[in-house]
Amino acid sequence: MTNMQMDPALAAALVGDQAFRLTPATMGMRVCGTRTDGSPIWLPAKHLLYISARIASALSRGNARLIVDMPPMHGKSWLLSICTPIWQMDRDPQSRILLASYGAELAEEFGQQARDIILENQDILRCKLRKDSLRVDRFLTSGGGAMYSVGVGGALTGRGGNLLLIDDYIKNFEAALSPASRDKTYNWLVSTALTRMEPNASVIIIATRWDVDDLVGRLLKLHPDVWELIKLPALAEANDPLGRA
């Protein structure tokens, strides 16, 4: 799966009625609804199928440290912040997921979309949501799982997690050029977010790079042997993982 020897969509067609549980992308195709002709409303492009297969492989192993570096407006937020939490909670209803983005409002929008899709698919998903805890910034499963949505820099006191998802930690170019802002983001990750992780927890960061000294740049510089990097620039480079020219 890591080398994408088989297209996840094709593999899904080969494993019966549980095919949609193969990866976050195949899950998304199933739970995001269908058109009048029965075709999925959300159809992930090749690069999202590739990233999704890598995410599924990493989370299945546990203790993942995965970074995805790609341009804006390429569907990364829908895959990471909506489809991946749904896939993970279906896979393990006890999962406690922490989702962070550059602002709490944006993170809560992702949380609301994930929550609503789960509620619309209670008949097929293994995770069942508690009706007494359905806030957009925090919803709980009947199996003991949860999803918390916060802004980068926000408080996580009392919220342990099995999976930390960070989606676009820089708001704009001004923040990217600010050493103080970059320090704040890095210090929040190291001193706050990572200290809330349970043993064998995984961390996935998807971002558009703005500066060589941003969060991803520091992690790769300080801990190059810890983090697995998937780099998908808009213009393909040598050894492109998607096989582009």
mmCIF file of C-alpha atoms in Angstrom:
data_model
loop_
_atom_site.group_PDB
_atom_site.id
_atom_site.type_symbol
_atom_site.label_atom_id
_atom_site.label_comp_id
_atom_site.label_asym_id
_atom_site.label_seq_id
_atom_site.Cartn_x
_atom_site.Cartn_y
_atom_site.Cartn_z
ATOM 1 C CA MET A 1 0.000 0.000 0.000
ATOM 2 C CA THR A 2 2.803 2.417 0.853
ATOM 3 C CA ASN A 3 4.199 2.237 -2.680
ATOM 4 C CA MET A 4 0.694 2.304 -4.151
ATOM 5 C CA GLN A 5 1.228 -0.908 -6.062
ATOM 6 C CA MET A 6 -2.529 -1.056 -6.528
ATOM 7 C CA ASP A 7 -4.801 1.938 -6.928
ATOM 8 C CA PRO A 8 -6.872 2.082 -3.690
ATOM 9 C CA ALA A 9 -10.057 2.616 -5.704
ATOM 10 C CA LEU A 10 -9.333 -0.539 -7.699
ATOM 11 C CA ALA A 11 -8.383 -2.475 -4.576
ATOM 12 C CA ALA A 12 -11.639 -1.360 -2.992
ATOM 13 C CA ALA A 13 -13.590 -2.888 -5.861
ATOM 14 C CA LEU A 14 -11.983 -6.251 -5.134
ATOM 15 C CA VAL A 15 -12.784 -6.717 -1.456
ATOM 16 C CA GLY A 16 -16.569 -6.803 -1.315
ATOM 17 C CA ASP A 17 -19.095 -4.680 0.516
ATOM 18 C CA GLN A 18 -16.534 -3.550 3.116
ATOM 19 C CA ALA A 19 -14.402 -1.954 0.397
ATOM 20 C CA PHE A 20 -15.189 1.581 1.472
ATOM 21 C CA ARG A 21 -13.283 1.023 4.736
ATOM 22 C CA LEU A 22 -9.969 0.543 2.925
ATOM 23 C CA THR A 23 -8.641 4.128 3.221
ATOM 24 C CA PRO A 24 -9.899 7.592 4.204
ATOM 25 C CA ALA A 25 -10.498 8.369 0.515
ATOM 26 C CA THR A 26 -12.609 5.275 -0.142
ATOM 27 C CA MET A 27 -14.504 6.042 3.053
ATOM 28 C CA GLY A 28 -15.119 9.576 1.802
ATOM 29 C CA MET A 29 -16.465 8.328 -1.500
ATOM 30 C CA ARG A 30 -19.047 6.257 0.384
ATOM 31 C CA VAL A 31 -20.190 8.578 3.160
ATOM 32 C CA CYS A 32 -20.205 11.957 1.403
ATOM 33 C CA GLY A 33 -23.346 11.101 -0.521
ATOM 34 C CA THR A 34 -24.296 10.221 -4.080
ATOM 35 C CA ARG A 35 -25.784 11.955 -7.098
ATOM 36 C CA THR A 36 -29.100 10.999 -8.638
ATOM 37 C CA ASP A 37 -27.317 8.506 -10.906
ATOM 38 C CA GLY A 38 -25.764 6.791 -7.876
ATOM 39 C CA SER A 39 -22.214 8.070 -8.459
ATOM 40 C CA PRO A 40 -20.269 9.522 -5.480
ATOM 41 C CA ILE A 41 -20.499 13.269 -4.925
ATOM 42 C CA TRP A 42 -16.830 13.334 -3.831
ATOM 43 C CA LEU A 43 -14.358 11.659 -6.175
ATOM 44 C CA PRO A 44 -10.732 11.976 -5.002
ATOM 45 C CA ALA A 45 -8.101 12.736 -7.619
ATOM 46 C CA LYS A 46 -5.041 10.523 -8.070
ATOM 47 C CA HIS A 47 -2.883 12.524 -5.658
ATOM 48 C CA LEU A 48 -5.510 12.226 -2.901
ATOM 49 C CA LEU A 49 -5.807 8.469 -3.437
ATOM 50 C CA TYR A 50 -2.025 8.240 -3.087
ATOM 51 C CA ILE A 51 -1.900 10.350 0.096
ATOM 52 C CA SER A 52 -4.872 8.459 1.512
ATOM 53 C CA ALA A 53 -3.152 5.106 0.992
ATOM 54 C CA ARG A 54 -0.052 6.410 2.768
ATOM 55 C CA ILE A 55 -2.168 7.732 5.657
ATOM 56 C CA ALA A 56 -3.994 4.412 6.027
ATOM 57 C CA SER A 57 -0.717 2.508 6.032
ATOM 58 C CA ALA A 58 0.877 4.859 8.583
ATOM 59 C CA LEU A 59 -2.087 4.804 10.976
ATOM 60 C CA SER A 60 -2.396 1.037 10.722
ATOM 61 C CA ARG A 61 1.237 0.736 11.892
ATOM 62 C CA GLY A 62 0.748 3.238 14.724
ATOM 63 C CA ASN A 63 3.142 5.843 16.122
ATOM 64 C CA ALA A 64 3.169 7.562 12.719
ATOM 65 C CA ARG A 65 4.893 10.880 12.103
ATOM 66 C CA LEU A 66 3.757 11.935 8.644
ATOM 67 C CA ILE A 67 4.112 15.258 6.823
ATOM 68 C CA VAL A 68 2.368 16.066 3.529
ATOM 69 C CA ASP A 69 3.706 19.131 1.712
ATOM 70 C CA MET A 70 1.508 20.272 -1.183
ATOM 71 C CA PRO A 71 0.019 23.416 -2.775
ATOM 72 C CA PRO A 72 -3.231 25.070 -1.645
ATOM 73 C CA MET A 73 -6.635 24.240 -3.131
ATOM 74 C CA HIS A 74 -5.846 20.613 -3.912
ATOM 75 C CA GLY A 75 -8.378 18.923 -1.616
ATOM 76 C CA LYS A 76 -6.038 18.223 1.278
ATOM 77 C CA SER A 77 -8.325 19.598 3.996
ATOM 78 C CA TRP A 78 -11.304 17.479 2.979
ATOM 79 C CA LEU A 79 -9.129 14.370 3.002
ATOM 80 C CA LEU A 80 -7.233 15.065 6.229
ATOM 81 C CA SER A 81 -9.677 16.999 8.393
ATOM 82 C CA ILE A 82 -12.947 15.303 7.435
ATOM 83 C CA CYS A 83 -12.423 11.911 5.762
ATOM 84 C CA THR A 84 -9.498 10.811 7.946
ATOM 85 C CA PRO A 85 -11.253 11.365 11.317
ATOM 86 C CA ILE A 86 -14.334 9.518 10.026
ATOM 87 C CA TRP A 87 -12.191 6.617 8.766
ATOM 88 C CA GLN A 88 -10.222 6.432 12.010
ATOM 89 C CA MET A 89 -13.295 6.554 14.257
ATOM 90 C CA ASP A 90 -15.006 3.886 12.168
ATOM 91 C CA ARG A 91 -11.859 1.772 12.425
ATOM 92 C CA ASP A 92 -11.593 2.338 16.185
ATOM 93 C CA PRO A 93 -14.592 3.987 17.919
ATOM 94 C CA GLN A 94 -12.385 4.520 20.990
ATOM 95 C CA SER A 95 -10.026 6.833 19.080
ATOM 96 C CA ARG A 96 -9.526 10.284 20.540
ATOM 97 C CA ILE A 97 -8.677 12.698 17.742
ATOM 98 C CA LEU A 98 -7.238 16.202 18.094
ATOM 99 C CA LEU A 99 -7.676 18.397 15.013
ATOM 100 C CA ALA A 100 -5.843 21.717 14.815
ATOM 101 C CA SER A 101 -5.766 24.421 12.176
ATOM 102 C CA TYR A 102 -4.486 28.003 12.184
ATOM 103 C CA GLY A 103 -7.753 29.234 13.666
ATOM 104 C CA ALA A 104 -10.315 27.692 16.009
ATOM 105 C CA GLU A 105 -13.208 28.736 13.757
ATOM 106 C CA LEU A 106 -11.777 26.875 10.771
ATOM 107 C CA ALA A 107 -11.002 23.790 12.861
ATOM 108 C CA GLU A 108 -14.545 23.805 14.236
ATOM 109 C CA GLU A 109 -15.959 23.986 10.694
ATOM 110 C CA PHE A 110 -14.057 20.806 9.868
ATOM 111 C CA GLY A 111 -15.280 19.218 13.088
ATOM 112 C CA GLN A 112 -18.864 20.133 12.265
ATOM 113 C CA GLN A 113 -18.621 18.618 8.783
ATOM 114 C CA ALA A 114 -17.110 15.393 10.122
ATOM 115 C CA ARG A 115 -19.745 15.184 12.853
ATOM 116 C CA ASP A 116 -22.631 15.778 10.443
ATOM 117 C CA ILE A 117 -21.409 13.150 7.986
ATOM 118 C CA ILE A 118 -21.038 10.603 10.784
ATOM 119 C CA LEU A 119 -24.590 11.360 11.959
ATOM 120 C CA GLU A 120 -25.914 10.933 8.422
ATOM 121 C CA ASN A 121 -24.234 7.524 8.136
ATOM 122 C CA GLN A 122 -24.969 5.918 11.501
ATOM 123 C CA ASP A 123 -26.497 2.939 9.712
ATOM 124 C CA ILE A 124 -23.193 1.907 8.103
ATOM 125 C CA LEU A 125 -20.480 3.293 10.390
ATOM 126 C CA ARG A 126 -19.156 1.389 13.386
ATOM 127 C CA CYS A 127 -18.821 4.538 15.494
ATOM 128 C CA LYS A 128 -22.002 5.847 17.105
ATOM 129 C CA LEU A 129 -22.137 9.396 18.433
ATOM 130 C CA ARG A 130 -23.459 10.312 21.846
ATOM 131 C CA LYS A 131 -26.506 12.532 21.479
ATOM 132 C CA ASP A 132 -25.613 14.423 24.662
ATOM 133 C CA SER A 133 -22.239 15.563 23.299
ATOM 134 C CA LEU A 134 -22.425 16.865 19.735
ATOM 135 C CA ARG A 135 -20.653 20.220 19.907
ATOM 136 C CA VAL A 136 -18.709 21.245 16.810
ATOM 137 C CA ASP A 137 -15.520 21.657 18.856
ATOM 138 C CA ARG A 138 -16.049 18.396 20.764
ATOM 139 C CA PHE A 139 -18.154 15.374 20.031
ATOM 140 C CA LEU A 140 -17.989 11.963 21.685
ATOM 141 C CA THR A 141 -18.673 8.404 20.581
ATOM 142 C CA SER A 142 -20.575 5.846 22.619
ATOM 143 C CA GLY A 143 -17.414 3.716 22.529
ATOM 144 C CA GLY A 144 -15.354 6.242 24.460
ATOM 145 C CA GLY A 145 -13.831 8.061 21.502
ATOM 146 C CA ALA A 146 -13.879 11.776 20.780
ATOM 147 C CA MET A 147 -12.915 14.472 18.315
ATOM 148 C CA TYR A 148 -11.674 17.837 19.518
ATOM 149 C CA SER A 149 -11.186 20.804 17.163
ATOM 150 C CA VAL A 150 -8.913 23.678 18.225
ATOM 151 C CA GLY A 151 -6.847 26.467 16.782
ATOM 152 C CA VAL A 152 -3.074 26.088 16.772
ATOM 153 C CA GLY A 153 -1.970 27.568 20.073
ATOM 154 C CA GLY A 154 -5.235 26.648 21.780
ATOM 155 C CA ALA A 155 -5.592 24.870 25.103
ATOM 156 C CA LEU A 156 -5.632 21.073 25.223
ATOM 157 C CA THR A 157 -5.652 20.600 28.983
ATOM 158 C CA GLY A 158 -7.256 17.313 29.955
ATOM 159 C CA ARG A 159 -7.569 16.121 26.378
ATOM 160 C CA GLY A 160 -5.400 13.133 25.628
ATOM 161 C CA GLY A 161 -5.279 11.920 22.046
ATOM 162 C CA ASN A 162 -4.444 8.901 19.912
ATOM 163 C CA LEU A 163 -4.237 10.941 16.712
ATOM 164 C CA LEU A 164 -3.198 14.552 16.147
ATOM 165 C CA LEU A 165 -4.111 16.088 12.781
ATOM 166 C CA ILE A 166 -2.661 19.505 11.909
ATOM 167 C CA ASP A 167 -4.089 21.145 8.795
ATOM 168 C CA ASP A 168 -2.474 24.386 7.588
ATOM 169 C CA TYR A 169 -0.889 25.880 10.697
ATOM 170 C CA ILE A 170 -0.076 29.245 9.025
ATOM 171 C CA LYS A 171 -2.892 31.673 8.272
ATOM 172 C CA ASN A 172 -1.195 33.989 5.779
ATOM 173 C CA PHE A 173 2.083 35.347 4.425
ATOM 174 C CA GLU A 174 2.397 37.877 7.240
ATOM 175 C CA ALA A 175 2.352 35.119 9.849
ATOM 176 C CA ALA A 176 4.796 33.070 7.799
ATOM 177 C CA LEU A 177 7.327 35.927 7.822
ATOM 178 C CA SER A 178 7.046 36.471 11.584
ATOM 179 C CA PRO A 179 9.750 34.685 13.641
ATOM 180 C CA ALA A 180 7.595 35.136 16.741
ATOM 181 C CA SER A 181 4.634 33.453 15.041
ATOM 182 C CA ARG A 182 6.784 30.565 13.823
ATOM 183 C CA ASP A 183 8.264 30.125 17.326
ATOM 184 C CA LYS A 184 4.783 30.123 18.854
ATOM 185 C CA THR A 185 3.561 27.391 16.509
ATOM 186 C CA TYR A 186 6.585 25.172 17.083
ATOM 187 C CA ASN A 187 6.510 25.644 20.852
ATOM 188 C CA TRP A 188 2.786 24.849 20.960
ATOM 189 C CA LEU A 189 3.357 21.583 19.127
ATOM 190 C CA VAL A 190 6.297 20.492 21.269
ATOM 191 C CA SER A 191 5.234 21.735 24.703
ATOM 192 C CA THR A 192 1.436 21.401 24.462
ATOM 193 C CA ALA A 193 0.098 19.189 21.673
ATOM 194 C CA LEU A 194 2.659 16.378 21.724
ATOM 195 C CA THR A 195 2.533 16.160 25.512
ATOM 196 C CA ARG A 196 -1.178 15.283 25.238
ATOM 197 C CA MET A 197 -0.527 12.265 23.023
ATOM 198 C CA GLU A 198 -1.122 8.756 24.328
ATOM 199 C CA PRO A 199 1.504 5.994 23.853
ATOM 200 C CA ASN A 200 1.766 4.885 20.215
ATOM 201 C CA ALA A 201 -0.227 7.931 19.076
ATOM 202 C CA SER A 202 0.181 9.239 15.536
ATOM 203 C CA VAL A 203 0.694 12.755 14.173
ATOM 204 C CA ILE A 204 -0.101 13.875 10.620
ATOM 205 C CA ILE A 205 0.639 17.367 9.326
ATOM 206 C CA ILE A 206 -0.629 18.619 5.965
ATOM 207 C CA ALA A 207 0.461 22.076 4.923
ATOM 208 C CA THR A 208 1.458 24.463 2.190
ATOM 209 C CA ARG A 209 5.001 25.620 2.908
ATOM 210 C CA TRP A 210 5.526 29.382 3.240
ATOM 211 C CA ASP A 211 8.991 29.636 4.776
ATOM 212 C CA VAL A 212 12.027 27.374 5.200
ATOM 213 C CA ASP A 213 11.851 27.909 8.984
ATOM 214 C CA ASP A 214 8.181 27.061 9.374
ATOM 215 C CA LEU A 215 6.922 24.189 11.508
ATOM 216 C CA VAL A 216 7.618 21.528 8.894
ATOM 217 C CA GLY A 217 11.056 22.972 8.159
ATOM 218 C CA ARG A 218 12.061 22.831 11.818
ATOM 219 C CA LEU A 219 10.765 19.304 12.323
ATOM 220 C CA LEU A 220 12.631 17.997 9.292
ATOM 221 C CA LYS A 221 15.802 19.831 10.338
ATOM 222 C CA LEU A 222 15.759 18.794 13.997
ATOM 223 C CA HIS A 223 14.272 15.304 13.635
ATOM 224 C CA PRO A 224 14.937 14.094 10.068
ATOM 225 C CA ASP A 225 14.826 10.430 11.057
ATOM 226 C CA VAL A 226 11.476 10.734 12.830
ATOM 227 C CA TRP A 227 9.254 12.357 10.225
ATOM 228 C CA GLU A 228 8.147 10.766 6.957
ATOM 229 C CA LEU A 229 7.735 13.381 4.210
ATOM 230 C CA ILE A 230 5.397 13.217 1.226
ATOM 231 C CA LYS A 231 6.226 16.136 -1.052
ATOM 232 C CA LEU A 232 3.878 16.866 -3.945
ATOM 233 C CA PRO A 233 4.781 20.208 -5.548
ATOM 234 C CA ALA A 234 2.510 21.630 -8.241
ATOM 235 C CA LEU A 235 5.306 21.114 -10.772
ATOM 236 C CA ALA A 236 6.713 17.600 -10.629
ATOM 237 C CA GLU A 237 10.336 17.064 -9.644
ATOM 238 C CA ALA A 238 12.628 14.074 -10.219
ATOM 239 C CA ASN A 239 11.285 10.782 -8.804
ATOM 240 C CA ASP A 240 7.773 12.162 -8.544
ATOM 241 C CA PRO A 241 5.701 9.765 -6.371
ATOM 242 C CA LEU A 242 2.764 10.091 -8.761
ATOM 243 C CA GLY A 243 4.873 9.315 -11.813
ATOM 244 C CA ARG A 244 4.266 12.733 -13.384
ATOM 245 C CA ALA A 245 6.550 14.017 -16.114
#
